[in-house]
Amino acid sequence: MKLNQIITSLLETDMYKFSMGQAIYHQFSDYKTTWTFKCRNQGVKFTPEMVEEIREQIKAYCTLRFTEDELDYLNQIKWIKGSYVDFLRLWEARYEDFEITTDAECGLAIETKGTWLNTSMYEIPTLAIVNEVYFRMAHDYDTLIESFKKRLEEKVGWLVSGRYYVSSFSEFGLRRRLSAEAQDLAVNAFNRMQKEHKYVSSEFIGTSNVYLAKKYGITPVGTMAHEWIMCTGQGNHKHNPAYSNWYALDAWIKEYGILNGIALTDAITTDCFLQDFQLTYATLFSGVRHDSGDPYAWGDRMIEHYTKLGIDAKNKTLLFSDSLNFEKADNLFRYFNGRARVAFGIGTYLSNDTDVEPLNIVMKTTKCNGQDVAKISDVLGKGMCQNKEYEDYLQRCIDWRMKLKSKGE
């Protein structure tokens, strides 16, 4: 490796990987998935030297093991069970599950294949590695980190002065961070702000990065991702995929009951989600997460849905996590304040805000148990299905179900 090792702990992943991982271990340990990398930026090119560095960094990641100290930390989280901790004691990433080539328009193609238990864990460290390698090798990193520090200081100042009021917010930037150093600086700065300015109007409540949560003694934040709904709902070929949310919510409640409950609404459109998010699930889950589409229309709709069910939305959380900055969060909070609990998961804006445009890179589940899977969110362009025929089939299933609903059946 030309660079220092980027991922140095298996805790350096998003919290929802452990949330989903435990449920996968207990209920779907035989599922197999394929994940595919994509760079959405136009004009970004990864050189062969970058690709080779990414390979070497991923090889180094695959040598890591959980330490007993790290396992003890996970074991103290109230919804994590001892059986899953024992599994993690034996867990290791397999480099053989990775295929890394230059066969893509951007110069970098990555695909992982294997058990869902394994491949799910690869997503976040892989994206963090790709990001840091790119920014260190394509740009003057010292200049970037200085611009990052300047903007970070500005952001803290805005919250302390009351320029922006963003209610409760968490740092969600691991997958697209400038570097491990940058994310550490951000989490430390907002954690310090919280301690030194106890009456600041905005509350920093945690980070999705479990390693940094442990390091700074703050809350690791995260529940479920789109992969959970896609795989539980579409991985069993006997299921009608229009009911993906029902299968996902049911399996989650079996695992966690009333704990650890923020439901993601847009895996196969929020319209379809609401058909399954009825009284039992709406009561058991503490809130819902927005990740695509108009956040104001979505929030109004969720509050209306709770009200129709006889649930006081003031006791439920609306968690916003789609391309946020402080100005957007401030406006959303002011709009929904007093009608529901409002919280924010803020990613790239906190972990990769420099004078250079950040990468928009993703790794998504593209197959489960040998069958294509698809995400149909509330806006176009977020899906990565490789089979248009299957995507059309899924859309027809959703349309059929919504047509039944309109007929009252």
XYZ file of C-alpha atoms in Angstrom:
409
model
C 0.000 0.000 0.000
C 1.171 3.510 -0.779
C -1.151 5.056 1.815
C -1.586 4.272 5.490
C -4.210 1.637 6.222
C -7.608 3.360 5.956
C -9.907 0.930 7.804
C -8.197 -0.136 11.024
C -11.125 -1.565 12.998
C -14.152 -3.695 12.102
C -16.218 -1.284 14.198
C -15.546 1.308 11.501
C -18.863 0.813 9.757
C -22.358 2.234 10.071
C -24.451 1.132 13.040
C -27.248 -0.194 10.873
C -24.897 -2.883 9.555
C -24.951 -4.436 13.038
C -28.701 -3.829 13.413
C -29.394 -5.632 10.156
C -26.546 -8.090 10.639
C -28.012 -9.530 13.819
C -31.418 -10.037 12.195
C -29.766 -11.551 9.103
C -27.792 -13.930 11.332
C -30.879 -15.107 13.202
C -33.363 -15.243 10.307
C -31.627 -15.169 6.886
C -28.202 -16.735 7.366
C -28.592 -18.818 4.186
C -29.330 -15.850 1.902
C -26.751 -14.978 -0.742
C -26.357 -11.549 -2.306
C -24.468 -9.679 -5.015
C -23.456 -6.045 -4.522
C -22.355 -3.658 -7.268
C -20.390 -0.402 -7.068
C -21.341 2.706 -9.035
C -19.867 6.194 -9.317
C -22.598 8.664 -10.247
C -20.284 11.651 -10.850
C -19.798 12.581 -14.478
C -16.169 12.888 -15.556
C -14.584 11.212 -12.512
C -11.810 8.790 -13.462
C -10.030 6.287 -11.249
C -6.503 5.608 -12.493
C -5.000 2.093 -12.535
C -2.788 3.213 -9.615
C -5.879 4.137 -7.600
C -7.532 0.816 -8.396
C -4.437 -1.074 -7.257
C -4.345 0.929 -4.007
C -8.041 0.168 -3.436
C -7.286 -3.544 -3.897
C -4.468 -3.418 -1.370
C -6.556 -1.447 1.140
C -9.387 -3.970 0.880
C -6.916 -6.820 1.348
C -5.722 -5.104 4.530
C -9.331 -4.668 5.698
C -9.862 -8.406 5.189
C -7.125 -9.200 7.737
C -8.972 -7.438 10.585
C -10.753 -9.235 13.436
C -12.958 -7.940 16.216
C -11.051 -7.442 19.446
C -12.520 -8.512 22.781
C -12.745 -4.849 23.784
C -14.803 -4.111 20.669
C -17.054 -7.115 21.278
C -17.589 -6.039 24.893
C -18.655 -2.624 23.607
C -21.206 -4.161 21.215
C -22.454 -6.493 23.936
C -23.387 -3.477 26.075
C -25.856 -2.185 23.464
C -29.219 -3.244 24.856
C -30.655 -4.743 21.679
C -27.547 -6.718 20.646
C -27.701 -10.364 21.686
C -24.909 -12.571 22.937
C -25.383 -15.105 20.151
C -24.612 -12.434 17.539
C -21.580 -11.212 19.471
C -20.285 -14.795 19.548
C -20.733 -14.977 15.771
C -18.809 -11.727 15.305
C -15.972 -13.172 17.383
C -15.447 -15.651 14.541
C -16.301 -13.345 11.646
C -13.804 -12.300 9.014
C -14.085 -10.594 5.641
C -13.135 -12.732 2.644
C -11.109 -11.070 -0.106
C -12.243 -13.914 -2.348
C -15.740 -12.374 -2.279
C -14.457 -9.259 -4.092
C -13.958 -8.703 -7.811
C -12.161 -5.403 -8.443
C -11.349 -4.361 -12.011
C -10.972 -1.314 -14.258
C -13.908 -2.399 -16.446
C -16.164 0.612 -15.946
C -16.569 4.039 -17.495
C -15.144 5.651 -14.346
C -12.192 3.229 -14.339
C -13.297 1.272 -11.260
C -15.656 -1.703 -11.077
C -16.315 -3.547 -7.814
C -18.648 -6.473 -7.257
C -18.993 -8.632 -4.170
C -20.701 -12.029 -4.025
C -21.335 -14.305 -1.071
C -23.568 -14.741 1.928
C -25.692 -11.733 2.863
C -24.020 -11.926 6.287
C -20.651 -11.236 4.664
C -21.416 -8.987 1.709
C -23.588 -6.614 3.723
C -20.603 -5.890 5.955
C -18.372 -4.977 3.002
C -20.382 -2.017 1.683
C -19.412 0.792 4.057
C -15.668 0.040 4.483
C -15.335 -0.375 0.703
C -16.921 3.009 -0.011
C -14.807 4.686 2.683
C -11.667 3.186 1.136
C -12.623 4.260 -2.397
C -13.330 7.816 -1.239
C -10.113 8.286 0.684
C -7.914 6.729 -1.984
C -9.476 8.964 -4.629
C -9.125 12.229 -2.711
C -5.594 11.500 -1.527
C -4.363 10.425 -4.965
C -6.355 12.720 -7.294
C -5.961 15.964 -5.332
C -3.658 17.813 -2.962
C -4.972 16.307 0.257
C -3.320 18.875 2.536
C -5.172 21.661 0.738
C -8.451 19.752 0.944
C -8.185 19.037 4.665
C -7.429 22.706 5.379
C -10.560 23.804 3.500
C -12.490 21.099 5.370
C -11.277 22.357 8.765
C -12.197 25.935 7.873
C -15.728 24.963 6.866
C -16.133 22.704 9.895
C -15.201 25.551 12.225
C -17.778 27.721 10.444
C -20.486 25.082 10.900
C -19.858 24.747 14.628
C -19.966 28.520 14.918
C -23.315 28.695 13.134
C -24.882 26.302 15.642
C -23.320 27.956 18.695
C -24.461 31.403 17.546
C -27.973 30.158 16.794
C -27.802 31.035 13.099
C -29.213 27.582 12.399
C -31.415 25.464 14.628
C -31.304 21.829 13.531
C -32.850 20.170 16.579
C -31.365 16.689 17.149
C -28.814 15.628 14.548
C -26.377 12.798 13.962
C -23.314 12.522 11.738
C -23.959 10.000 8.927
C -20.933 10.572 6.682
C -18.729 7.480 6.824
C -19.427 6.118 3.340
C -18.617 9.393 1.561
C -16.140 11.026 3.923
C -13.055 12.846 2.723
C -10.929 10.686 5.006
C -10.883 8.983 8.390
C -9.114 12.088 9.714
C -11.864 14.380 8.440
C -14.715 12.375 9.939
C -12.897 12.137 13.272
C -12.430 15.920 13.268
C -16.132 16.466 12.582
C -17.430 14.079 15.242
C -14.970 15.435 17.794
C -15.880 19.045 17.006
C -19.627 18.563 17.389
C -19.188 16.372 20.468
C -17.011 19.064 22.036
C -19.589 21.691 21.083
C -22.264 19.686 22.879
C -20.179 19.494 26.055
C -18.905 23.069 26.078
C -22.128 24.806 25.015
C -24.788 22.968 26.984
C -27.526 25.410 26.078
C -26.871 25.514 22.339
C -30.203 25.161 20.528
C -29.078 22.220 18.351
C -28.258 18.857 19.918
C -25.578 16.549 18.521
C -26.776 13.079 19.508
C -24.329 10.684 17.863
C -22.715 9.206 14.778
C -23.376 6.243 12.515
C -19.660 5.329 12.725
C -19.517 2.757 15.541
C -15.743 3.100 15.939
C -16.023 6.853 16.544
C -19.071 6.401 18.782
C -16.982 4.108 20.988
C -13.974 6.436 20.858
C -15.929 9.509 21.967
C -18.486 7.831 24.236
C -21.480 8.927 22.158
C -24.480 7.096 20.728
C -24.027 4.873 17.641
C -27.035 5.639 15.422
C -28.709 3.489 12.743
C -31.437 0.928 12.173
C -32.204 -0.352 8.659
C -31.213 0.332 5.036
C -32.871 -0.390 1.699
C -31.062 -3.729 1.468
C -33.168 -5.005 4.375
C -36.474 -4.415 2.592
C -35.165 -5.490 -0.809
C -33.674 -8.792 0.355
C -36.321 -9.870 2.876
C -39.085 -8.952 0.424
C -37.549 -10.044 -2.874
C -35.017 -12.703 -1.877
C -37.697 -15.350 -1.336
C -38.948 -16.114 -4.833
C -42.354 -17.187 -3.494
C -43.079 -13.662 -2.224
C -44.991 -11.021 -4.113
C -42.432 -8.167 -4.029
C -45.207 -5.573 -3.647
C -45.406 -6.827 -0.034
C -41.657 -6.361 0.604
C -42.292 -3.853 3.385
C -44.592 -6.236 5.248
C -41.978 -9.018 5.228
C -39.267 -6.553 6.298
C -41.286 -4.986 9.126
C -42.486 -8.366 10.373
C -38.947 -9.803 10.512
C -37.682 -6.664 12.276
C -40.329 -6.854 14.974
C -39.547 -10.556 15.492
C -35.929 -9.571 16.149
C -36.318 -6.370 18.143
C -39.878 -5.904 19.368
C -40.191 -2.249 20.328
C -36.415 -1.651 20.369
C -34.330 -0.142 17.601
C -37.295 0.928 15.505
C -36.992 3.574 12.777
C -38.619 2.285 9.581
C -37.351 3.264 6.117
C -40.251 4.153 3.838
C -39.045 4.462 0.238
C -37.568 1.113 -0.842
C -40.558 0.419 -3.115
C -42.241 3.847 -2.825
C -43.779 5.386 0.253
C -47.234 4.814 -1.281
C -46.690 1.072 -1.052
C -45.011 1.303 2.362
C -48.063 2.928 3.924
C -50.246 -0.023 2.898
C -48.264 -2.172 5.335
C -47.443 0.447 7.963
C -50.735 0.047 9.735
C -51.671 0.270 13.421
C -49.458 -2.485 14.851
C -46.253 -1.514 13.063
C -46.938 2.226 13.316
C -47.322 1.777 17.076
C -44.287 -0.477 17.586
C -41.836 1.535 15.473
C -40.703 4.763 17.116
C -40.582 6.621 13.828
C -39.808 6.678 10.119
C -36.879 7.799 7.939
C -37.040 9.958 4.807
C -34.453 9.286 2.083
C -35.963 10.475 -1.213
C -38.611 12.771 -2.633
C -40.051 16.016 -1.304
C -39.363 15.963 2.470
C -42.207 18.391 3.283
C -44.836 16.419 1.379
C -43.477 13.207 2.917
C -43.580 14.552 6.471
C -47.090 15.938 6.058
C -48.192 12.594 4.733
C -46.635 10.639 7.577
C -48.290 12.890 10.175
C -51.621 12.493 8.386
C -51.153 8.712 8.333
C -50.419 8.566 12.068
C -53.443 10.754 12.760
C -55.752 8.503 10.723
C -54.528 5.552 12.783
C -55.314 7.391 16.022
C -51.626 7.815 16.900
C -50.312 11.135 18.178
C -47.512 12.036 15.756
C -45.950 14.231 18.454
C -44.715 10.980 20.011
C -43.165 9.743 16.752
C -39.869 10.683 15.092
C -39.497 11.964 11.548
C -35.840 11.292 10.697
C -34.603 13.136 7.598
C -31.429 11.877 5.895
C -31.519 12.899 2.219
C -28.730 15.267 1.077
C -29.055 17.618 4.031
C -27.201 20.728 5.103
C -27.896 22.969 8.097
C -30.090 25.372 6.136
C -32.329 22.557 4.852
C -32.491 20.979 8.300
C -33.322 24.311 9.941
C -36.194 24.903 7.509
C -37.552 21.370 7.995
C -37.398 21.661 11.764
C -39.271 24.958 11.783
C -41.952 23.483 9.513
C -42.558 20.294 11.536
C -41.727 21.475 15.059
C -44.615 20.838 17.442
C -46.263 18.358 15.084
C -43.764 15.487 15.465
C -40.328 14.785 16.871
C -37.814 15.908 14.256
C -34.283 14.534 13.834
C -31.627 14.611 11.147
C -28.917 12.295 9.854
C -26.427 14.513 8.025
C -23.721 12.897 5.926
C -21.485 14.352 3.228
C -22.093 17.944 4.347
C -20.378 17.121 7.647
C -17.720 14.653 6.491
C -16.649 15.839 3.014
C -17.286 19.555 2.559
C -14.240 21.038 0.805
C -13.410 23.171 -2.231
C -13.763 20.032 -4.391
C -17.056 18.349 -5.294
C -17.553 15.156 -3.230
C -17.959 11.779 -4.868
C -21.463 10.396 -5.242
C -20.630 6.710 -4.985
C -22.791 3.786 -3.893
C -22.724 0.020 -3.501
C -26.146 -1.545 -3.824
C -27.624 -5.015 -3.625
C -28.296 -6.126 -7.197
C -29.126 -9.813 -6.656
C -30.453 -11.929 -3.805
C -30.516 -15.724 -3.957
C -29.747 -15.622 -7.672
C -32.599 -13.275 -8.543
C -32.464 -9.616 -9.468
C -33.676 -7.181 -6.822
C -34.672 -3.571 -7.298
C -35.296 -0.385 -5.382
C -38.033 1.929 -6.654
C -37.763 5.022 -4.495
C -39.810 8.219 -4.482
C -37.569 9.826 -7.128
C -35.951 8.533 -10.303
C -32.249 7.717 -10.497
C -31.574 6.103 -7.114
C -32.054 2.493 -8.215
C -29.350 0.178 -9.554
C -31.235 -2.844 -10.852
C -29.312 -4.490 -13.696
C -32.386 -6.137 -15.204
C -34.930 -3.733 -16.711
C -37.378 -6.607 -17.180
C -37.376 -7.352 -13.444
C -37.646 -3.666 -12.554
C -40.702 -3.410 -14.826
C -42.173 -6.515 -13.167
C -41.695 -5.002 -9.707
C -43.347 -1.768 -10.836
C -46.308 -3.738 -12.218
C -46.649 -5.560 -8.873
C -46.681 -2.239 -7.035
C -49.208 -0.773 -9.496
C -51.430 -3.849 -9.076
C -51.387 -3.507 -5.304
C -52.136 0.206 -5.394
C -55.000 -0.472 -7.809
C -56.479 -2.965 -5.334
C -56.191 -0.328 -2.626
C -58.007 2.251 -4.762
C -60.836 -0.259 -5.229
C -60.966 -0.866 -1.474
C -60.063 -4.550 -1.806
